[in-house]
JSON list of C-alpha atoms and ligand atoms in Angstrom, two decimals:
[
{"chain": "A", "resi": 38, "resn": "MET", "atom": "CA", "xyz": [44.84, 23.63, 4.34]},
{"chain": "A", "resi": 39, "resn": "LYS", "atom": "CA", "xyz": [41.68, 24.40, 4.85]},
{"chain": "A", "resi": 40, "resn": "ILE", "atom": "CA", "xyz": [37.85, 21.86, 6.31]},
{"chain": "A", "resi": 41, "resn": "THR", "atom": "CA", "xyz": [34.81, 22.76, 5.13]},
{"chain": "A", "resi": 42, "resn": "TYR", "atom": "CA", "xyz": [31.88, 20.70, 6.83]},
{"chain": "A", "resi": 43, "resn": "TYR", "atom": "CA", "xyz": [29.32, 18.90, 4.80]},
{"chain": "A", "resi": 44, "resn": "GLY", "atom": "CA", "xyz": [27.14, 17.98, 7.35]},
{"chain": "A", "resi": 45, "resn": "HIS", "atom": "CA", "xyz": [27.42, 14.21, 9.40]},
{"chain": "A", "resi": 46, "resn": "ALA", "atom": "CA", "xyz": [30.45, 13.03, 8.73]},
{"chain": "A", "resi": 47, "resn": "CYS", "atom": "CA", "xyz": [31.18, 14.74, 5.55]},
{"chain": "A", "resi": 48, "resn": "LEU", "atom": "CA", "xyz": [34.00, 17.54, 5.03]},
{"chain": "A", "resi": 49, "resn": "SER", "atom": "CA", "xyz": [36.10, 18.53, 2.26]},
{"chain": "A", "resi": 50, "resn": "ILE", "atom": "CA", "xyz": [39.88, 19.22, 2.62]},
{"chain": "A", "resi": 51, "resn": "GLU", "atom": "CA", "xyz": [41.53, 21.68, 0.50]},
{"chain": "A", "resi": 52, "resn": "ILE", "atom": "CA", "xyz": [45.06, 21.14, 0.27]},
{"chain": "A", "resi": 53, "resn": "ASN", "atom": "CA", "xyz": [47.26, 23.62, -2.01]},
{"chain": "A", "resi": 54, "resn": "ASN", "atom": "CA", "xyz": [44.61, 23.10, -4.88]},
{"chain": "A", "resi": 55, "resn": "THR", "atom": "CA", "xyz": [43.76, 18.84, -3.84]},
{"chain": "A", "resi": 56, "resn": "HIS", "atom": "CA", "xyz": [39.88, 18.89, -3.08]},
{"chain": "A", "resi": 57, "resn": "ILE", "atom": "CA", "xyz": [39.35, 15.52, -0.82]},
{"chain": "A", "resi": 58, "resn": "LEU", "atom": "CA", "xyz": [36.22, 14.42, -0.04]},
{"chain": "A", "resi": 59, "resn": "VAL", "atom": "CA", "xyz": [35.66, 12.20, 3.12]},
{"chain": "A", "resi": 60, "resn": "ASP", "atom": "CA", "xyz": [32.42, 10.51, 3.52]},
{"chain": "A", "resi": 61, "resn": "PRO", "atom": "CA", "xyz": [30.14, 11.94, 1.38]},
{"chain": "A", "resi": 62, "resn": "PHE", "atom": "CA", "xyz": [26.09, 12.01, 2.99]},
{"chain": "A", "resi": 63, "resn": "ILE", "atom": "CA", "xyz": [24.40, 14.71, 1.78]},
{"chain": "A", "resi": 64, "resn": "SER", "atom": "CA", "xyz": [21.65, 14.61, -0.79]},
{"chain": "A", "resi": 65, "resn": "GLY", "atom": "CA", "xyz": [20.42, 12.10, 2.07]},
{"chain": "A", "resi": 66, "resn": "ASN", "atom": "CA", "xyz": [20.70, 14.44, 5.01]},
{"chain": "A", "resi": 67, "resn": "GLU", "atom": "CA", "xyz": [18.00, 16.54, 5.86]},
{"chain": "A", "resi": 68, "resn": "LYS", "atom": "CA", "xyz": [20.27, 19.36, 7.25]},
{"chain": "A", "resi": 69, "resn": "ALA", "atom": "CA", "xyz": [22.22, 19.44, 4.47]},
{"chain": "A", "resi": 70, "resn": "SER", "atom": "CA", "xyz": [19.35, 20.38, 1.64]},
{"chain": "A", "resi": 71, "resn": "HIS", "atom": "CA", "xyz": [21.28, 23.75, 1.08]},
{"chain": "A", "resi": 72, "resn": "ILE", "atom": "CA", "xyz": [24.50, 21.92, -0.22]},
{"chain": "A", "resi": 73, "resn": "ASP", "atom": "CA", "xyz": [24.58, 21.13, -3.87]},
{"chain": "A", "resi": 74, "resn": "ILE", "atom": "CA", "xyz": [26.60, 17.89, -4.46]},
{"chain": "A", "resi": 75, "resn": "ASN", "atom": "CA", "xyz": [26.96, 18.71, -8.03]},
{"chain": "A", "resi": 76, "resn": "SER", "atom": "CA", "xyz": [28.42, 21.88, -7.18]},
{"chain": "A", "resi": 77, "resn": "LEU", "atom": "CA", "xyz": [31.45, 20.17, -4.73]},
{"chain": "A", "resi": 78, "resn": "LYS", "atom": "CA", "xyz": [34.83, 19.63, -5.62]},
{"chain": "A", "resi": 79, "resn": "ALA", "atom": "CA", "xyz": [36.68, 15.77, -5.52]},
{"chain": "A", "resi": 80, "resn": "ASP", "atom": "CA", "xyz": [40.02, 15.27, -6.45]},
{"chain": "A", "resi": 81, "resn": "TYR", "atom": "CA", "xyz": [39.66, 12.05, -4.12]},
{"chain": "A", "resi": 82, "resn": "ILE", "atom": "CA", "xyz": [37.11, 10.61, -2.27]},
{"chain": "A", "resi": 83, "resn": "PHE", "atom": "CA", "xyz": [37.99, 9.04, 1.38]},
{"chain": "A", "resi": 84, "resn": "ILE", "atom": "CA", "xyz": [35.76, 6.44, 2.94]},
{"chain": "A", "resi": 85, "resn": "THR", "atom": "CA", "xyz": [36.22, 5.31, 6.42]},
{"chain": "A", "resi": 86, "resn": "HIS", "atom": "CA", "xyz": [33.89, 2.48, 6.25]},
{"chain": "A", "resi": 87, "resn": "ALA", "atom": "CA", "xyz": [31.19, 1.46, 3.77]},
{"chain": "A", "resi": 88, "resn": "HIS", "atom": "CA", "xyz": [27.70, 2.63, 6.01]},
{"chain": "A", "resi": 89, "resn": "GLN", "atom": "CA", "xyz": [24.87, 4.19, 4.08]},
{"chain": "A", "resi": 90, "resn": "ASP", "atom": "CA", "xyz": [25.12, 7.51, 5.81]},
{"chain": "A", "resi": 91, "resn": "HIS", "atom": "CA", "xyz": [29.24, 7.72, 4.46]},
{"chain": "A", "resi": 92, "resn": "ILE", "atom": "CA", "xyz": [28.95, 6.51, 1.47]},
{"chain": "A", "resi": 93, "resn": "LEU", "atom": "CA", "xyz": [25.17, 7.81, -0.14]},
{"chain": "A", "resi": 94, "resn": "ASP", "atom": "CA", "xyz": [26.56, 10.02, -2.81]},
{"chain": "A", "resi": 95, "resn": "VAL", "atom": "CA", "xyz": [30.06, 8.19, -3.45]},
{"chain": "A", "resi": 96, "resn": "GLU", "atom": "CA", "xyz": [28.77, 7.30, -7.62]},
{"chain": "A", "resi": 97, "resn": "ALA", "atom": "CA", "xyz": [26.76, 10.64, -8.29]},
{"chain": "A", "resi": 98, "resn": "ILE", "atom": "CA", "xyz": [30.70, 12.27, -7.09]},
{"chain": "A", "resi": 99, "resn": "ALA", "atom": "CA", "xyz": [32.51, 10.06, -8.66]},
{"chain": "A", "resi": 100, "resn": "LYS", "atom": "CA", "xyz": [30.85, 9.76, -11.61]},
{"chain": "A", "resi": 101, "resn": "ARG", "atom": "CA", "xyz": [30.97, 13.34, -12.18]},
{"chain": "A", "resi": 102, "resn": "THR", "atom": "CA", "xyz": [34.27, 14.26, -11.02]},
{"chain": "A", "resi": 103, "resn": "GLY", "atom": "CA", "xyz": [36.30, 11.36, -11.79]},
{"chain": "A", "resi": 104, "resn": "ALA", "atom": "CA", "xyz": [37.91, 10.77, -8.18]},
{"chain": "A", "resi": 105, "resn": "ILE", "atom": "CA", "xyz": [39.72, 8.20, -7.24]},
{"chain": "A", "resi": 106, "resn": "ILE", "atom": "CA", "xyz": [37.86, 6.10, -3.67]},
{"chain": "A", "resi": 107, "resn": "VAL", "atom": "CA", "xyz": [39.93, 5.64, -1.12]},
{"chain": "A", "resi": 108, "resn": "SER", "atom": "CA", "xyz": [39.35, 3.07, 1.60]},
{"chain": "A", "resi": 109, "resn": "ASN", "atom": "CA", "xyz": [39.91, -0.21, 2.19]},
{"chain": "A", "resi": 110, "resn": "TYR", "atom": "CA", "xyz": [40.59, -2.90, -0.02]},
{"chain": "A", "resi": 111, "resn": "GLU", "atom": "CA", "xyz": [37.08, -3.79, 0.03]},
{"chain": "A", "resi": 112, "resn": "ILE", "atom": "CA", "xyz": [35.34, -0.60, -0.68]},
{"chain": "A", "resi": 113, "resn": "VAL", "atom": "CA", "xyz": [38.09, 0.01, -3.41]},
{"chain": "A", "resi": 114, "resn": "VAL", "atom": "CA", "xyz": [37.40, -3.16, -5.28]},
{"chain": "A", "resi": 115, "resn": "HIS", "atom": "CA", "xyz": [33.89, -2.66, -5.20]},
{"chain": "A", "resi": 116, "resn": "TYR", "atom": "CA", "xyz": [33.88, 0.44, -6.80]},
{"chain": "A", "resi": 117, "resn": "GLN", "atom": "CA", "xyz": [36.24, -0.54, -9.16]},
{"chain": "A", "resi": 118, "resn": "ASN", "atom": "CA", "xyz": [34.12, -3.38, -10.24]},
{"chain": "A", "resi": 119, "resn": "LEU", "atom": "CA", "xyz": [30.96, -0.67, -10.87]},
{"chain": "A", "resi": 120, "resn": "GLY", "atom": "CA", "xyz": [33.96, 1.23, -13.14]},
{"chain": "A", "resi": 121, "resn": "PHE", "atom": "CA", "xyz": [35.35, 3.81, -10.48]},
{"chain": "A", "resi": 122, "resn": "LYS", "atom": "CA", "xyz": [39.35, 5.08, -9.96]},
{"chain": "A", "resi": 123, "resn": "GLY", "atom": "CA", "xyz": [40.42, 3.46, -6.89]},
{"chain": "A", "resi": 124, "resn": "HIS", "atom": "CA", "xyz": [43.36, 3.32, -4.59]},
{"chain": "A", "resi": 125, "resn": "PRO", "atom": "CA", "xyz": [42.96, 0.71, -1.90]},
{"chain": "A", "resi": 126, "resn": "MET", "atom": "CA", "xyz": [45.14, 0.60, 1.29]},
{"chain": "A", "resi": 127, "resn": "ASN", "atom": "CA", "xyz": [44.80, -1.55, 4.88]},
{"chain": "A", "resi": 128, "resn": "HIS", "atom": "CA", "xyz": [45.20, -0.92, 8.19]},
{"chain": "A", "resi": 129, "resn": "GLY", "atom": "CA", "xyz": [48.74, 0.48, 9.19]},
{"chain": "A", "resi": 130, "resn": "GLY", "atom": "CA", "xyz": [49.49, 1.34, 5.38]},
{"chain": "A", "resi": 131, "resn": "SER", "atom": "CA", "xyz": [50.69, 4.22, 4.32]},
{"chain": "A", "resi": 132, "resn": "TRP", "atom": "CA", "xyz": [50.71, 6.04, 1.73]},
{"chain": "A", "resi": 133, "resn": "SER", "atom": "CA", "xyz": [52.28, 8.73, -0.43]},
{"chain": "A", "resi": 134, "resn": "PHE", "atom": "CA", "xyz": [50.29, 10.63, -2.63]},
{"chain": "A", "resi": 135, "resn": "ASP", "atom": "CA", "xyz": [50.94, 13.35, -4.91]},
{"chain": "A", "resi": 136, "resn": "PHE", "atom": "CA", "xyz": [49.00, 15.88, -1.57]},
{"chain": "A", "resi": 137, "resn": "GLY", "atom": "CA", "xyz": [50.67, 14.35, 0.63]},
{"chain": "A", "resi": 138, "resn": "ASN", "atom": "CA", "xyz": [50.93, 10.95, 3.06]},
{"chain": "A", "resi": 139, "resn": "VAL", "atom": "CA", "xyz": [47.81, 8.60, 4.69]},
{"chain": "A", "resi": 140, "resn": "LYS", "atom": "CA", "xyz": [47.74, 6.11, 6.72]},
{"chain": "A", "resi": 141, "resn": "TYR", "atom": "CA", "xyz": [44.67, 4.11, 7.21]},
{"chain": "A", "resi": 142, "resn": "ALA", "atom": "CA", "xyz": [44.35, 3.70, 10.56]},
{"chain": "A", "resi": 143, "resn": "ASN", "atom": "CA", "xyz": [42.26, 1.15, 13.54]},
{"chain": "A", "resi": 144, "resn": "ALA", "atom": "CA", "xyz": [39.04, 1.90, 14.09]},
{"chain": "A", "resi": 145, "resn": "ILE", "atom": "CA", "xyz": [35.97, 0.36, 16.21]},
{"chain": "A", "resi": 146, "resn": "HIS", "atom": "CA", "xyz": [33.59, -0.19, 14.20]},
{"chain": "A", "resi": 147, "resn": "THR", "atom": "CA", "xyz": [31.41, -2.43, 11.60]},
{"chain": "A", "resi": 148, "resn": "SER", "atom": "CA", "xyz": [31.00, -2.09, 7.60]},
{"chain": "A", "resi": 149, "resn": "SER", "atom": "CA", "xyz": [28.56, -3.28, 5.87]},
{"chain": "A", "resi": 150, "resn": "PHE", "atom": "CA", "xyz": [27.45, -2.08, 2.47]},
{"chain": "A", "resi": 151, "resn": "PRO", "atom": "CA", "xyz": [23.04, -1.07, 3.10]},
{"chain": "A", "resi": 152, "resn": "ASP", "atom": "CA", "xyz": [23.08, -4.32, 0.65]},
{"chain": "A", "resi": 153, "resn": "GLY", "atom": "CA", "xyz": [24.62, -6.39, 3.92]},
{"chain": "A", "resi": 154, "resn": "LYS", "atom": "CA", "xyz": [27.51, -6.95, 1.86]},
{"chain": "A", "resi": 155, "resn": "TYR", "atom": "CA", "xyz": [31.33, -7.18, 3.46]},
{"chain": "A", "resi": 156, "resn": "GLY", "atom": "CA", "xyz": [32.56, -3.46, 3.05]},
{"chain": "A", "resi": 157, "resn": "GLY", "atom": "CA", "xyz": [35.62, -4.33, 4.72]},
{"chain": "A", "resi": 158, "resn": "GLN", "atom": "CA", "xyz": [36.98, -3.02, 8.66]},
{"chain": "A", "resi": 159, "resn": "PRO", "atom": "CA", "xyz": [36.24, 0.10, 9.26]},
{"chain": "A", "resi": 160, "resn": "GLY", "atom": "CA", "xyz": [38.71, 2.51, 9.55]},
{"chain": "A", "resi": 161, "resn": "GLY", "atom": "CA", "xyz": [39.94, 6.36, 10.20]},
{"chain": "A", "resi": 162, "resn": "PHE", "atom": "CA", "xyz": [43.04, 8.43, 8.03]},
{"chain": "A", "resi": 163, "resn": "ILE", "atom": "CA", "xyz": [46.32, 10.51, 9.48]},
{"chain": "A", "resi": 164, "resn": "ILE", "atom": "CA", "xyz": [46.75, 13.06, 6.43]},
{"chain": "A", "resi": 165, "resn": "GLU", "atom": "CA", "xyz": [50.01, 14.41, 6.46]},
{"chain": "A", "resi": 166, "resn": "ALA", "atom": "CA", "xyz": [50.05, 17.68, 4.52]},
{"chain": "A", "resi": 167, "resn": "ASP", "atom": "CA", "xyz": [51.40, 20.88, 5.08]},
{"chain": "A", "resi": 168, "resn": "LYS", "atom": "CA", "xyz": [49.42, 20.46, 8.20]},
{"chain": "A", "resi": 169, "resn": "THR", "atom": "CA", "xyz": [48.67, 17.13, 9.78]},
{"chain": "A", "resi": 170, "resn": "ILE", "atom": "CA", "xyz": [44.78, 16.52, 10.90]},
{"chain": "A", "resi": 171, "resn": "TYR", "atom": "CA", "xyz": [43.78, 12.56, 12.12]},
{"chain": "A", "resi": 172, "resn": "ILE", "atom": "CA", "xyz": [40.16, 11.86, 10.67]},
{"chain": "A", "resi": 173, "resn": "ALA", "atom": "CA", "xyz": [38.52, 9.04, 13.20]},
{"chain": "A", "resi": 174, "resn": "GLY", "atom": "CA", "xyz": [35.57, 7.44, 11.61]},
{"chain": "A", "resi": 175, "resn": "ASP", "atom": "CA", "xyz": [32.74, 6.10, 13.67]},
{"chain": "A", "resi": 176, "resn": "THR", "atom": "CA", "xyz": [35.03, 4.96, 15.75]},
{"chain": "A", "resi": 177, "resn": "ALA", "atom": "CA", "xyz": [34.66, 3.71, 19.79]},
{"chain": "A", "resi": 178, "resn": "LEU", "atom": "CA", "xyz": [37.42, 4.96, 21.90]},
{"chain": "A", "resi": 179, "resn": "THR", "atom": "CA", "xyz": [40.02, 2.17, 21.66]},
{"chain": "A", "resi": 180, "resn": "TYR", "atom": "CA", "xyz": [44.02, 1.96, 23.27]},
{"chain": "A", "resi": 181, "resn": "ASP", "atom": "CA", "xyz": [44.76, 2.21, 19.76]},
{"chain": "A", "resi": 182, "resn": "MET", "atom": "CA", "xyz": [44.65, 5.86, 19.28]},
{"chain": "A", "resi": 183, "resn": "LYS", "atom": "CA", "xyz": [47.58, 6.12, 21.36]},
{"chain": "A", "resi": 184, "resn": "LEU", "atom": "CA", "xyz": [49.71, 4.40, 18.97]},
{"chain": "A", "resi": 185, "resn": "ILE", "atom": "CA", "xyz": [48.75, 8.26, 16.36]},
{"chain": "A", "resi": 186, "resn": "GLY", "atom": "CA", "xyz": [49.96, 9.94, 19.89]},
{"chain": "A", "resi": 187, "resn": "ASN", "atom": "CA", "xyz": [52.94, 8.37, 19.94]},
{"chain": "A", "resi": 188, "resn": "GLN", "atom": "CA", "xyz": [53.94, 8.35, 15.83]},
{"chain": "A", "resi": 189, "resn": "PHE", "atom": "CA", "xyz": [52.20, 11.19, 15.16]},
{"chain": "A", "resi": 190, "resn": "ASN", "atom": "CA", "xyz": [52.35, 15.20, 16.00]},
{"chain": "A", "resi": 191, "resn": "LEU", "atom": "CA", "xyz": [48.86, 15.96, 14.71]},
{"chain": "A", "resi": 192, "resn": "ASP", "atom": "CA", "xyz": [46.70, 20.06, 14.19]},
{"chain": "A", "resi": 193, "resn": "LEU", "atom": "CA", "xyz": [44.03, 18.63, 14.36]},
{"chain": "A", "resi": 194, "resn": "ALA", "atom": "CA", "xyz": [41.67, 15.18, 15.06]},
{"chain": "A", "resi": 195, "resn": "ILE", "atom": "CA", "xyz": [38.43, 15.10, 13.85]},
{"chain": "A", "resi": 196, "resn": "LEU", "atom": "CA", "xyz": [36.34, 12.63, 16.12]},
{"chain": "A", "resi": 197, "resn": "PRO", "atom": "CA", "xyz": [33.01, 11.61, 16.12]},
{"chain": "A", "resi": 198, "resn": "ILE", "atom": "CA", "xyz": [30.94, 12.99, 19.66]},
{"chain": "A", "resi": 199, "resn": "GLY", "atom": "CA", "xyz": [27.23, 11.97, 18.47]},
{"chain": "A", "resi": 200, "resn": "ASP", "atom": "CA", "xyz": [27.56, 8.92, 20.85]},
{"chain": "A", "resi": 201, "resn": "ASN", "atom": "CA", "xyz": [25.00, 5.68, 20.41]},
{"chain": "A", "resi": 202, "resn": "PHE", "atom": "CA", "xyz": [27.21, 4.35, 17.16]},
{"chain": "A", "resi": 203, "resn": "THR", "atom": "CA", "xyz": [30.57, 5.90, 18.40]},
{"chain": "A", "resi": 204, "resn": "MET", "atom": "CA", "xyz": [31.90, 7.69, 21.05]},
{"chain": "A", "resi": 205, "resn": "GLY", "atom": "CA", "xyz": [30.19, 10.88, 23.01]},
{"chain": "A", "resi": 206, "resn": "VAL", "atom": "CA", "xyz": [31.76, 13.18, 23.78]},
{"chain": "A", "resi": 207, "resn": "GLU", "atom": "CA", "xyz": [33.58, 11.83, 27.20]},
{"chain": "A", "resi": 208, "resn": "ASP", "atom": "CA", "xyz": [35.13, 9.22, 24.97]},
{"chain": "A", "resi": 209, "resn": "ALA", "atom": "CA", "xyz": [36.37, 11.59, 22.65]},
{"chain": "A", "resi": 210, "resn": "ILE", "atom": "CA", "xyz": [37.86, 13.82, 25.42]},
{"chain": "A", "resi": 211, "resn": "MET", "atom": "CA", "xyz": [39.95, 10.40, 26.39]},
{"chain": "A", "resi": 212, "resn": "ALA", "atom": "CA", "xyz": [40.66, 9.96, 22.76]},
{"chain": "A", "resi": 213, "resn": "SER", "atom": "CA", "xyz": [42.23, 12.84, 21.87]},
{"chain": "A", "resi": 214, "resn": "ASP", "atom": "CA", "xyz": [44.55, 12.50, 25.32]},
{"chain": "A", "resi": 215, "resn": "PHE", "atom": "CA", "xyz": [45.51, 9.92, 23.47]},
{"chain": "A", "resi": 216, "resn": "VAL", "atom": "CA", "xyz": [45.99, 11.24, 20.28]},
{"chain": "A", "resi": 217, "resn": "LYS", "atom": "CA", "xyz": [47.93, 13.89, 22.24]},
{"chain": "A", "resi": 218, "resn": "CYS", "atom": "CA", "xyz": [45.68, 16.77, 20.47]},
{"chain": "A", "resi": 219, "resn": "ASP", "atom": "CA", "xyz": [44.20, 19.49, 21.94]},
{"chain": "A", "resi": 220, "resn": "HIS", "atom": "CA", "xyz": [42.23, 20.80, 19.10]},
{"chain": "A", "resi": 221, "resn": "ILE", "atom": "CA", "xyz": [39.31, 18.78, 17.96]},
{"chain": "A", "resi": 222, "resn": "PHE", "atom": "CA", "xyz": [36.81, 18.76, 15.35]},
{"chain": "A", "resi": 223, "resn": "GLY", "atom": "CA", "xyz": [33.88, 17.27, 16.54]},
{"chain": "A", "resi": 224, "resn": "TYR", "atom": "CA", "xyz": [31.92, 15.28, 14.15]},
{"chain": "A", "resi": 225, "resn": "HIS", "atom": "CA", "xyz": [28.63, 12.56, 13.75]},
{"chain": "A", "resi": 226, "resn": "TYR", "atom": "CA", "xyz": [26.01, 14.20, 15.70]},
{"chain": "A", "resi": 227, "resn": "ASP", "atom": "CA", "xyz": [22.95, 15.93, 15.55]},
{"chain": "A", "resi": 228, "resn": "THR", "atom": "CA", "xyz": [21.82, 14.21, 11.95]},
{"chain": "A", "resi": 229, "resn": "PHE", "atom": "CA", "xyz": [19.22, 11.99, 13.61]},
{"chain": "A", "resi": 230, "resn": "GLY", "atom": "CA", "xyz": [17.63, 11.70, 17.25]},
{"chain": "A", "resi": 231, "resn": "TYR", "atom": "CA", "xyz": [19.87, 8.75, 18.42]},
{"chain": "A", "resi": 232, "resn": "ILE", "atom": "CA", "xyz": [23.11, 11.14, 18.01]},
{"chain": "A", "resi": 233, "resn": "GLU", "atom": "CA", "xyz": [21.48, 14.45, 19.26]},
{"chain": "A", "resi": 234, "resn": "ILE", "atom": "CA", "xyz": [23.95, 17.05, 21.84]},
{"chain": "A", "resi": 235, "resn": "ASP", "atom": "CA", "xyz": [23.91, 19.30, 23.64]},
{"chain": "A", "resi": 236, "resn": "LYS", "atom": "CA", "xyz": [26.60, 21.63, 22.32]},
{"chain": "A", "resi": 237, "resn": "PRO", "atom": "CA", "xyz": [27.42, 24.12, 24.30]},
{"chain": "A", "resi": 238, "resn": "LYS", "atom": "CA", "xyz": [27.66, 21.55, 27.46]},
{"chain": "A", "resi": 239, "resn": "ALA", "atom": "CA", "xyz": [29.91, 19.09, 25.00]},
{"chain": "A", "resi": 240, "resn": "LYS", "atom": "CA", "xyz": [32.07, 22.82, 24.12]},
{"chain": "A", "resi": 241, "resn": "ALA", "atom": "CA", "xyz": [32.47, 23.31, 28.08]},
{"chain": "A", "resi": 242, "resn": "LYS", "atom": "CA", "xyz": [33.60, 20.40, 28.59]},
{"chain": "A", "resi": 243, "resn": "PHE", "atom": "CA", "xyz": [36.22, 19.83, 26.67]},
{"chain": "A", "resi": 244, "resn": "ALA", "atom": "CA", "xyz": [37.19, 23.86, 27.55]},
{"chain": "A", "resi": 245, "resn": "ALA", "atom": "CA", "xyz": [37.27, 22.66, 31.27]},
{"chain": "A", "resi": 246, "resn": "LYS", "atom": "CA", "xyz": [39.61, 19.86, 29.74]},
{"chain": "A", "resi": 247, "resn": "ASN", "atom": "CA", "xyz": [41.99, 23.01, 28.02]},
{"chain": "A", "resi": 248, "resn": "LYS", "atom": "CA", "xyz": [40.78, 21.65, 25.12]},
{"chain": "A", "resi": 249, "resn": "THR", "atom": "CA", "xyz": [39.41, 23.50, 21.97]},
{"chain": "A", "resi": 250, "resn": "LEU", "atom": "CA", "xyz": [36.02, 21.78, 20.33]},
{"chain": "A", "resi": 251, "resn": "ALA", "atom": "CA", "xyz": [34.67, 23.55, 16.67]},
{"chain": "A", "resi": 252, "resn": "LEU", "atom": "CA", "xyz": [31.68, 22.51, 16.47]},
{"chain": "A", "resi": 253, "resn": "LEU", "atom": "CA", "xyz": [30.87, 24.39, 12.35]},
{"chain": "A", "resi": 254, "resn": "ASP", "atom": "CA", "xyz": [27.68, 25.00, 10.49]},
{"chain": "A", "resi": 255, "resn": "ILE", "atom": "CA", "xyz": [27.05, 22.76, 7.52]},
{"chain": "A", "resi": 256, "resn": "GLY", "atom": "CA", "xyz": [29.14, 25.02, 4.39]},
{"chain": "A", "resi": 257, "resn": "GLU", "atom": "CA", "xyz": [31.55, 26.38, 6.70]},
{"chain": "A", "resi": 258, "resn": "THR", "atom": "CA", "xyz": [35.20, 26.17, 6.30]},
{"chain": "A", "resi": 259, "resn": "ILE", "atom": "CA", "xyz": [38.37, 26.68, 8.94]},
{"chain": "A", "resi": 260, "resn": "VAL", "atom": "CA", "xyz": [41.80, 27.11, 8.44]},
{"chain": "A", "resi": 261, "resn": "VAL", "atom": "CA", "xyz": [43.46, 24.29, 9.89]},
{"chain": "A", "resi": 262, "resn": "ASN", "atom": "CA", "xyz": [46.84, 26.03, 11.57]},
{"chain": "B", "resi": 339, "resn": "LIG", "atom": "NI1", "xyz": [29.26, 3.95, 10.44]},
{"chain": "B", "resi": 340, "resn": "LIG", "atom": "MN1", "xyz": [27.94, 6.93, 10.85]}
]
């Protein structure tokens, strides 16, 4: 499994030859201006919730690639009504896809579309393939994360760390304890003024707890191991 970071909360997960694009928000992100959305591959587009900073480029990419949109019921129906392909899920539910198993997990946040339309309840994803990863989405720290630690053996936890709208560094460290994973991929930071972080300080705080915090450059790829 390989993961490429496209800035903010946008990731591409490559499992064998399947490409899963998560929360595409690139054309509106000044820091990702070197990424061309027309160059991105997507067999699936996973959406954690309906906020603009997670869905901005969904339509353009889904139109070009024919990707299947995977999200909560309300978000998937929204896109199906626009003519896109989708697979609806809801909290606690799992589905076996061709690339692996996916569970839609709880998140504490909100989920309205940019026009105010209801976007269901926000979530995260646990993907079990050659490696097992947790994509938290925008969320507060919540005791529900302990269930993930009890049910899965995670290789990587992708957690928001930018604070203000989501967990900050301290809560993300506690979240990594709850999900029982010491390898953390930080996202949802530095895109806007509200979520700027001190990166060396954040890494040091995780290191002090014997945890690793990966903070990738936009466009950088890592192999999960
Ligand atoms: Ni949000
Ligand atoms: Mn967000």
